[in-house]
Coordinates of C-alpha atoms and ligand atoms in Angstrom, one line a residue:
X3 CA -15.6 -8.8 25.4
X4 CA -13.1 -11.1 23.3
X5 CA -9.7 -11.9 23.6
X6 CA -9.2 -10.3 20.1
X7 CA -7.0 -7.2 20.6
X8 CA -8.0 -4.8 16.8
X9 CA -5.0 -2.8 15.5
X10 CA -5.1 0.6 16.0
X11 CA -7.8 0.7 18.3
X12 CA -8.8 2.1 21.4
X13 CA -9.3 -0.8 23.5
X14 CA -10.9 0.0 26.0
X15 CA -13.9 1.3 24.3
X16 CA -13.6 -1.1 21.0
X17 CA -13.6 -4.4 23.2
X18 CA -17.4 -3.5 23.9
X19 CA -18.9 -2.8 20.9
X20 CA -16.7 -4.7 17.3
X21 CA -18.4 -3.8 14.3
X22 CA -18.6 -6.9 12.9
X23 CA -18.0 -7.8 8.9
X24 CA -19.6 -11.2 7.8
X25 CA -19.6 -11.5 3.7
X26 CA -19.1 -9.2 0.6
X27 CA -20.0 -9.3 -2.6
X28 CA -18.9 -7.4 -5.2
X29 CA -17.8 -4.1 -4.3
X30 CA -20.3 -4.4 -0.8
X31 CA -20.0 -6.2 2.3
X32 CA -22.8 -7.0 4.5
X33 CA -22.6 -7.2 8.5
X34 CA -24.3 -10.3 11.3
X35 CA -27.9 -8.3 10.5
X36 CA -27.5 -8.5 7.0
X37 CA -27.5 -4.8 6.1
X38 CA -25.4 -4.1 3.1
X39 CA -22.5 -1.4 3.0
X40 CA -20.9 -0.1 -0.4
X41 CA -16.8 -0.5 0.7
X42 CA -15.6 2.8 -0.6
X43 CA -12.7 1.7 0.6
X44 CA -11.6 -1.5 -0.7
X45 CA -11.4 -2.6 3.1
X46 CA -7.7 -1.4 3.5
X47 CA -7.4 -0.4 0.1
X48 CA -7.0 -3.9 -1.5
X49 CA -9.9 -5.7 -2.9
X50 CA -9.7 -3.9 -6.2
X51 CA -11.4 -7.1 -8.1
X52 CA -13.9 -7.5 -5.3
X53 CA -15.3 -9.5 -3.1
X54 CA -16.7 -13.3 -3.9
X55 CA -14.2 -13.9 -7.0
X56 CA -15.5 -17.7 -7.7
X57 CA -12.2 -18.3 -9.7
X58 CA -9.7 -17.1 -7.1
X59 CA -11.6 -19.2 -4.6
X60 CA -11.3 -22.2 -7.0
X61 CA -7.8 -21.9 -8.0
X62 CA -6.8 -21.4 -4.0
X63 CA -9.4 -24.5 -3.6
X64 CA -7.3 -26.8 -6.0
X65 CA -4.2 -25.6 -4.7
X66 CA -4.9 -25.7 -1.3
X67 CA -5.9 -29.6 -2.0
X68 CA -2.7 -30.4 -4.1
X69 CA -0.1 -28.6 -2.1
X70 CA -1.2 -25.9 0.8
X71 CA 1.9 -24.7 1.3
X72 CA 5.7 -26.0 1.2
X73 CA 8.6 -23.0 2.0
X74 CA 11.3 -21.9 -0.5
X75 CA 14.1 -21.6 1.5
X76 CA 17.8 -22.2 0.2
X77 CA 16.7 -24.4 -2.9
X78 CA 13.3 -25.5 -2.2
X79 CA 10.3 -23.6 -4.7
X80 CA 7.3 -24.9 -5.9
X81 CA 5.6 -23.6 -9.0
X82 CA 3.2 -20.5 -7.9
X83 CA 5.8 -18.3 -6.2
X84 CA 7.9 -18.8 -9.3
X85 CA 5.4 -18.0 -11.9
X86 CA 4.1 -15.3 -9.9
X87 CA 7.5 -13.7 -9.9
X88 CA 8.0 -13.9 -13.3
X89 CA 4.9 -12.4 -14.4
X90 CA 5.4 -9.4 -11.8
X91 CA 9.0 -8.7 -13.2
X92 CA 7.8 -8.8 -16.7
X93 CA 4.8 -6.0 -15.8
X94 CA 7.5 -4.2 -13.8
X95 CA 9.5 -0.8 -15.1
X96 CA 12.5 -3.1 -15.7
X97 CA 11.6 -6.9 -17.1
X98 CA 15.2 -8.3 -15.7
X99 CA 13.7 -7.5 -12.1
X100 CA 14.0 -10.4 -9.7
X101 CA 10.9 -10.3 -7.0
X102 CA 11.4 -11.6 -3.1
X103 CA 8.3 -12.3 -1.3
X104 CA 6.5 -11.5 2.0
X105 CA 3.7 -11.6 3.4
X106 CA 2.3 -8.4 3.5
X107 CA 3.7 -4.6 3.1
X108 CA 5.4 -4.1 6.6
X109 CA 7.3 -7.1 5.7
X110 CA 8.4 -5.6 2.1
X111 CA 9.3 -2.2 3.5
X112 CA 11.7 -4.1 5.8
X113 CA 12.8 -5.8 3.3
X114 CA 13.8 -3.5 1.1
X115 CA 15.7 -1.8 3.7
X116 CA 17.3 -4.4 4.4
X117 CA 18.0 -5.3 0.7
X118 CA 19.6 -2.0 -0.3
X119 CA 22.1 -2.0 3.3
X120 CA 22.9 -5.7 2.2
X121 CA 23.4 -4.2 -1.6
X122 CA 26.0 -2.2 -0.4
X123 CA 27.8 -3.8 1.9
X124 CA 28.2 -6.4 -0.9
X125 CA 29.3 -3.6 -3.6
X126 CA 32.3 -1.9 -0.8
X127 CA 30.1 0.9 0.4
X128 CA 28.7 -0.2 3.7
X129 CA 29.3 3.6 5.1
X130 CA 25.2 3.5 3.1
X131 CA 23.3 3.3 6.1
X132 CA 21.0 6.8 5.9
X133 CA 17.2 6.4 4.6
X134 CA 15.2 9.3 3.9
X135 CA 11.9 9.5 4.1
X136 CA 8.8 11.9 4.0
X137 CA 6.2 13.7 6.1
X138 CA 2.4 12.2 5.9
X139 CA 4.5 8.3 4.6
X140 CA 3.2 5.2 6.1
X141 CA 5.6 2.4 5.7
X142 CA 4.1 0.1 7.7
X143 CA 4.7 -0.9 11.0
X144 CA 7.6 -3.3 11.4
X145 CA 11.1 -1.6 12.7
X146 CA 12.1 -0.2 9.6
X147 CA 8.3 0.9 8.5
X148 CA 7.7 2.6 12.1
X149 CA 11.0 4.4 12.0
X150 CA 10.7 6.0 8.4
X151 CA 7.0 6.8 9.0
X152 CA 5.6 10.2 8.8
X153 CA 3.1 10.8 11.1
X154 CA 4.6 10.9 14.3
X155 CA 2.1 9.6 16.6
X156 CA 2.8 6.2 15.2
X157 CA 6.9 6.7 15.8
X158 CA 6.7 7.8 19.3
X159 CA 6.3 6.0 22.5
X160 CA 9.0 3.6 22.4
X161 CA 11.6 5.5 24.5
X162 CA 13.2 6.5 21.1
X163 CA 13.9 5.7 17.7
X164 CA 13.2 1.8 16.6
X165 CA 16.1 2.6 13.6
X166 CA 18.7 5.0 13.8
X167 CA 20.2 6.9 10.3
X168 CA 16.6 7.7 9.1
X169 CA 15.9 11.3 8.3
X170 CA 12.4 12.8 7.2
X171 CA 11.7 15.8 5.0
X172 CA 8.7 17.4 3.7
X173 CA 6.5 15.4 1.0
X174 CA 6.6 17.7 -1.3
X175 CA 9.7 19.6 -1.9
X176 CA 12.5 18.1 -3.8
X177 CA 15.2 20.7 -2.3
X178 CA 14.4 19.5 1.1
X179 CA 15.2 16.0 -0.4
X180 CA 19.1 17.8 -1.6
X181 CA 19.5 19.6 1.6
X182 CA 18.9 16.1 3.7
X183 CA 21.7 14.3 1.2
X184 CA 24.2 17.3 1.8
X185 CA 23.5 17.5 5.6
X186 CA 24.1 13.7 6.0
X187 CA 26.6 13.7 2.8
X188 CA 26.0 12.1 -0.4
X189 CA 28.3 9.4 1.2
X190 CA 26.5 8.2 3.5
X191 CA 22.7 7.8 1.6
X192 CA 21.5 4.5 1.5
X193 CA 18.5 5.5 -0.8
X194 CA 15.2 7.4 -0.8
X195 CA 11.7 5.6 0.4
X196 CA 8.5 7.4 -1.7
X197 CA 5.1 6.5 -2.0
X198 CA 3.9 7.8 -5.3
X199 CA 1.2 9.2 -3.9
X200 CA 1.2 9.5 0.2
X201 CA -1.6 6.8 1.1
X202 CA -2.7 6.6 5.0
X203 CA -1.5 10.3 5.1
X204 CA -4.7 11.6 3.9
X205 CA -4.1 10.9 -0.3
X206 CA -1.6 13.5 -1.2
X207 CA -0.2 13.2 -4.9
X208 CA 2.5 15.3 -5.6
X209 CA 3.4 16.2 -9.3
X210 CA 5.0 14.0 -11.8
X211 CA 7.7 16.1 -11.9
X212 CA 8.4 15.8 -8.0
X213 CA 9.0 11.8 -8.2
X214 CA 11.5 12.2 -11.5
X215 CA 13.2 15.0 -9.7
X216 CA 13.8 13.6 -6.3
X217 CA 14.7 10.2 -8.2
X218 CA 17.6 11.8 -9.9
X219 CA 18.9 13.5 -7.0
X220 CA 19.0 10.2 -5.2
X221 CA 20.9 8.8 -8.0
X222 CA 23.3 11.7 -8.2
X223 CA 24.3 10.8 -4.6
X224 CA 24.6 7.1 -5.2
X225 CA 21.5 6.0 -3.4
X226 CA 19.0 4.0 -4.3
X227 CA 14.9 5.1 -5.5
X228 CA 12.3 2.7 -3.4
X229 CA 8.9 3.2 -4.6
X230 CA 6.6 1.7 -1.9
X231 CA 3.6 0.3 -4.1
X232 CA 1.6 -1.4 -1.7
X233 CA -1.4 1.0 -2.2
X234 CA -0.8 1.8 -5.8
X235 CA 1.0 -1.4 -7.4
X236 CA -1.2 -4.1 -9.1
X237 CA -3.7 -1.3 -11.2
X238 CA -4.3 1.0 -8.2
X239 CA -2.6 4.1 -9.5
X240 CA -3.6 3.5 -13.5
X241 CA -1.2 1.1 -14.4
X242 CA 0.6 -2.1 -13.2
X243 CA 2.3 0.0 -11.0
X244 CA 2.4 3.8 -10.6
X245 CA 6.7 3.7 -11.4
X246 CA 5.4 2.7 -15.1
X247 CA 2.7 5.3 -15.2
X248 CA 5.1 7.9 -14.4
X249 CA 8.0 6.5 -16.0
X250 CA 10.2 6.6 -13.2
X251 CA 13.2 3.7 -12.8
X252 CA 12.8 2.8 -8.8
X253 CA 16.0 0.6 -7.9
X254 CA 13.2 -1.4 -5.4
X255 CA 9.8 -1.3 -5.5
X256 CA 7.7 -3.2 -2.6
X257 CA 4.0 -4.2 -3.2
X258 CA 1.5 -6.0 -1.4
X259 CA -2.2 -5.8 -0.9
X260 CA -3.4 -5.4 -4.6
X261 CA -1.0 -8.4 -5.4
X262 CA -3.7 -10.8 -4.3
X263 CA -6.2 -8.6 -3.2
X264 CA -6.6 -9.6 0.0
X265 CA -7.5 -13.4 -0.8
X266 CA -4.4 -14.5 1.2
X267 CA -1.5 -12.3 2.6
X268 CA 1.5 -11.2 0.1
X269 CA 3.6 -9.3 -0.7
X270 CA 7.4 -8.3 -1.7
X271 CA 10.2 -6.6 -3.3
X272 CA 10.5 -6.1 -6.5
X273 CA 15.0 -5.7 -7.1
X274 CA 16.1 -3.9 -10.4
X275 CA 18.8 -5.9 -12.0
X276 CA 21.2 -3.5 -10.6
X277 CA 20.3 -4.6 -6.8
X278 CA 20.1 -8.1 -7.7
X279 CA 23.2 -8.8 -9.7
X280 CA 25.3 -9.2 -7.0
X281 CA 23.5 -11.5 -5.3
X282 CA 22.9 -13.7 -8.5
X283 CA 26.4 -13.5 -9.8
X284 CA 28.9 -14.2 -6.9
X285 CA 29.5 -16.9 -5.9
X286 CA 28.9 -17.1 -2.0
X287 CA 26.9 -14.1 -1.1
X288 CA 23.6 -15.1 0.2
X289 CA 21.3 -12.6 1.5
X290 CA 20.1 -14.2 4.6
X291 CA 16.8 -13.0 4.6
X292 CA 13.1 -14.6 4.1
X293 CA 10.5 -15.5 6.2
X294 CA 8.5 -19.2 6.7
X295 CA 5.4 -17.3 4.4
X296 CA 8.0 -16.1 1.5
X297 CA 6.3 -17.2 -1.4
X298 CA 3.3 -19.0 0.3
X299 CA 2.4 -21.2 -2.3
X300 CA -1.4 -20.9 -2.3
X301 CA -1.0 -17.0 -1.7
X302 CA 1.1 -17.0 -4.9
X303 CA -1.8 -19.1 -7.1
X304 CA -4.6 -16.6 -5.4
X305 CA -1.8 -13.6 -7.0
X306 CA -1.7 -15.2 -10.7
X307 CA -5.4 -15.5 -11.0
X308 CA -5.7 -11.5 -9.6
X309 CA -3.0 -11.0 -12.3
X310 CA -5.0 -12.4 -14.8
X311 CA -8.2 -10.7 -14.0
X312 CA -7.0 -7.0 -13.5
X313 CA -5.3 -7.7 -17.5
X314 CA -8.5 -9.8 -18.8
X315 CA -11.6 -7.2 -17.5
X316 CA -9.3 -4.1 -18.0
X317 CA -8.9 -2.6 -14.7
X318 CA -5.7 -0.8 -15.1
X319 CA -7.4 1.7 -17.6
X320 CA -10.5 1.3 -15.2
X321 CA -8.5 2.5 -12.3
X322 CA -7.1 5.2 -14.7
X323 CA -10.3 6.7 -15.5
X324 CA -12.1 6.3 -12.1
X325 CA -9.3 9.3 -11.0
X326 CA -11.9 12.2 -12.7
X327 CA -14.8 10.0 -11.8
X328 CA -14.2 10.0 -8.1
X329 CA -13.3 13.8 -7.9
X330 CA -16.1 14.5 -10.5
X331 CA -18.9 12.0 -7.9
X332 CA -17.5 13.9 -4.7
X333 CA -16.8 17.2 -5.6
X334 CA -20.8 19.0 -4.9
X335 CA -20.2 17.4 -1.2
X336 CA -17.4 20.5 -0.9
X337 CA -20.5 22.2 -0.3
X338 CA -21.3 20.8 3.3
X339 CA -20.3 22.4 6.5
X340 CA -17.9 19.8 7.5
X341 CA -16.2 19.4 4.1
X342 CA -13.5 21.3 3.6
X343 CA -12.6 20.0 0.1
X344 CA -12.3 16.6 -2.0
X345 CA -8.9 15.9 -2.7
X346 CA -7.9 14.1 -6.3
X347 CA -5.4 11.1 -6.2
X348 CA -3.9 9.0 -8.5
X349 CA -5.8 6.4 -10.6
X350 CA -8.6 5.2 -7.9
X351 CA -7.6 7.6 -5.4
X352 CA -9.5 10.1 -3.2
X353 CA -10.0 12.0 -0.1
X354 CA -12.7 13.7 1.5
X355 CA -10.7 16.8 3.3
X356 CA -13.1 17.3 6.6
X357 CA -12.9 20.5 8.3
X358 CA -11.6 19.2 11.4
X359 CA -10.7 22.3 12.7
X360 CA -10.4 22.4 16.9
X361 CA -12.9 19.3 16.2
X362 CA -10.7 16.4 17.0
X363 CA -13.5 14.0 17.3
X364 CA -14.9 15.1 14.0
X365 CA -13.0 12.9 11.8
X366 CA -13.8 9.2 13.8
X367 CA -17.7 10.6 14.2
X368 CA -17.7 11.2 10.2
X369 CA -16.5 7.8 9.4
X370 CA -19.0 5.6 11.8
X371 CA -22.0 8.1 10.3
X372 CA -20.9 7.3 7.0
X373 CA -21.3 3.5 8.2
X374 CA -24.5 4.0 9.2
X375 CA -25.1 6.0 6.3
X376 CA -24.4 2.7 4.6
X377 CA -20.9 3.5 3.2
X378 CA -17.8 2.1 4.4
X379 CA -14.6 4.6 4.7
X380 CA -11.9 5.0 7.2
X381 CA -10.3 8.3 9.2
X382 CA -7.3 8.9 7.9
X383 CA -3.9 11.4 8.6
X384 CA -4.8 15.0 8.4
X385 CA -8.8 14.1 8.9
X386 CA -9.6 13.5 5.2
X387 CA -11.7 10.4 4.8
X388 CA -10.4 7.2 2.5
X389 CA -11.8 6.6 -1.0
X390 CA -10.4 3.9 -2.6
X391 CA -12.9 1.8 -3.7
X392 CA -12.8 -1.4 -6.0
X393 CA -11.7 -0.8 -9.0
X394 CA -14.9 -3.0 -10.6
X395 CA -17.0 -0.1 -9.5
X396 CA -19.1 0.9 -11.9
X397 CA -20.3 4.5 -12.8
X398 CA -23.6 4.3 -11.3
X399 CA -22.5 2.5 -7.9
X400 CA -19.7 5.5 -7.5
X401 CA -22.8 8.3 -7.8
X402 CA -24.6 5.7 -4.7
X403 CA -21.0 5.9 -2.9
X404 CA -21.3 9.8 -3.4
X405 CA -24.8 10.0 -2.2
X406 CA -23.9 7.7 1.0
X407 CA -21.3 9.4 2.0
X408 CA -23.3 13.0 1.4
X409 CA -25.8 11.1 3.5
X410 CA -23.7 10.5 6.6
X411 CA -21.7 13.6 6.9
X412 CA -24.8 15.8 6.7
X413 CA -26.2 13.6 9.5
X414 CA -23.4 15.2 11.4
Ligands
PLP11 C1 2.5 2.6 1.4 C2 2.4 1.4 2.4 N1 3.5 0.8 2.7 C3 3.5 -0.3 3.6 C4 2.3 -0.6 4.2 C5 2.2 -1.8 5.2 O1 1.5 -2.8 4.7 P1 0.9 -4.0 5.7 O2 -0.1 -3.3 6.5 O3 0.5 -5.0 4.7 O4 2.1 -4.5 6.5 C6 1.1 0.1 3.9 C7 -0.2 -0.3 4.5 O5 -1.2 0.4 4.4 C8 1.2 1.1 3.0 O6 0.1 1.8 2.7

């Protein structure tokens, strides 16, 4: 028994028996025994470069030694969060972007929120209070993220809503999208929160055509297009981030995880010039936002040497081509009785549908034999198991992640 209290877990049961994590290498991670897992999940989907990264560690090292941390509030900076945001906004759909920093995606989501409301009570429209959102999101967990979530077991309990004005609709169908703008009216919209492709949800992508479509109807009612990146900004979804991939022009954007891959906690908001020119151009209006961690200084030098490695050993087109790869490595393992089907993603996406059935249990039991298959993924919304590994995974080491997780699920 610790004092330790895990997210998302059943306590009472998990306080007996942690499984415990104690180094990684590479794209595997070994427990207290020394037994060796492949992490076909990135751990929670961000360690995309991998685990051990000697010049992350030495840049964080030197850092950490000349300057650990000093905050950025009001006029104080120091050089990483700066850089960092400047390289971000230049990889970004829209170079003039400015980019405010977290510390992780729950943060950003919130953020953002509260970014667009402070938008337009600056521009004269503060009747802009309405968020939509979809079915199967995850947003995180802070007020905002909880309250525009889609899975409802992680909304309710709270004796109601955490934020009012938040409306969800189906995640695939752009005329739900026009229906929720009418029934609320245009008016009243304060924008439109979309992952590219839903993430904890179970990996659903929708079509191209879906994100473009839904983006213009947002813009028709005056709203504003947030495209929450945390899973699939930084090379994820097959580019720098999946907005530039599929050409879409999100008003915000938030990231996180991939940003420093989980070598120190960031992330943040990327504002389109539209968002942000208010705040840079008049004189007086401050959004009075930020936390003590915005733009950790030694996160921020961990983030330019990621930034630097996804560019220099070509992981974006890595992630790109690892989307047949994956489906291609998992696809015979439809065969098994408790498969139901492999779902494709986006760039280093997948999903292994089980065929949960009246078998609540199924999907937790399929995870922990994977694990002691030797493969590491995690239960996700809908019962489809998480594939996201690193993106430095090579051809041969995604057939072993195949076989493993054949391995455990016909141990079932
Ligand atoms: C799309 C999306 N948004 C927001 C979050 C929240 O990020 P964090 O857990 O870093 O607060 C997540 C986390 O998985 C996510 O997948």
């Amino acid at each position: 028994m610790s004092a330790f209290w895990h997210p998302f877990a059943e306590m009472s049961k998990v306080q007996h028996a942690p499984f415990i994590v104690d180094r990684g290498e590479g794209i595997y991670v070994y427990d207290e025994e020394g037994r060796r897992y492949l992490d076909a999940a990135a751990s929670l989907w961000y360690m995309n470069v991998g685990y051990g990264r000697e010049e992350i560690i030495d840049a964080m090292t030197a850092q950490l030694r000349k300057l650990a941390a000093f905050h950025t509030f009001i006029d104080y900076g120091t050089r990483p969060p700066i850089e960092l945001a400047e390289k971000i906004a230049a990889v970004s759909p829209d170079a003039g972007s400015k980019v405010f920093f977290g510390s992780g995606g729950s943060d950003a989501v919130d953020t953002a929120a509260k970014m667009a409301r402070r938008y337009f009570n600056a521009v004269g429209q503060p009747e802009r209070t309405v968020f939509i959102s979809r079915e199967w999101a995850y947003h995180g967990m802070h007020p905002y993220g909880t309250s525009l979530g889609g899975m409802e077991p992680n909304r309710i309990g709270y004796g109601g809503d955490l934020v009012a004005d938040i409306v969800i609709v189906p995640y695939d169908d752009p005329e739900a999208v026009g229906k929720a703008i009418d029934h609320a009216g245009a008016e009243r919209i304060a924008g439109i929160f979309v992952e590219p492709v839903i993430g904890a949800g179970g990996v659903r992508p929708v079509e191209p055509a879906y994100l473009t479509g839904v983006q213009d109807l947002i813009h028709q009612a005056g709203g504003l297009y947030v495209s929450d990146e945390v899973i699939t900004g930084f090379g994820r979804a097959g580019d720098w981030f999946a907005a530039n991939r599929f050409g879409l022009e999100p008003d915000l954007i938030t990231f996180a995880k991939g940003v420093t891959c989980g070598y120190a906690p960031l992330g943040g908001v990327i504002a389109s010039p539209k968002v942000a020119a208010p705040f840079f151009d008049t004189p007086g209006l401050v959004f009075r936002h930020g936390y003590t961690y915005s733009g950790h200084t030694t996160a921020c030098a961990a983030g330019l040497v990621v930034m630097d490695i996804l560019e220099r050993e070509g992981l974006l087109s890595r992630a790109a081509s690892l989307e047949e790869e994956l489906y291609q490595a998992l696809l015979p393992i439809e065969e098994l009785e408790v498969v139901d089907s492999i779902r494709r993603g986006v760039g280093a996406l997948a999903a292994v549908q089980l065929a949960v059935g009246d078998d609540e249990t199924l999907p937790a039991r399929a995870s922990v034999a994977c694990r002691q298959a030797g493969v590491l993924t995690r239960a996700m919304g809908g019962g489809a198991l998480q594939i996201s590994p690193p993106l430095i995974i090579t051809p041969d080491q995604v057939n072993e992640m195949a076989t493993l997780i054949r391995a455990g699920l016909e141990g079932l």
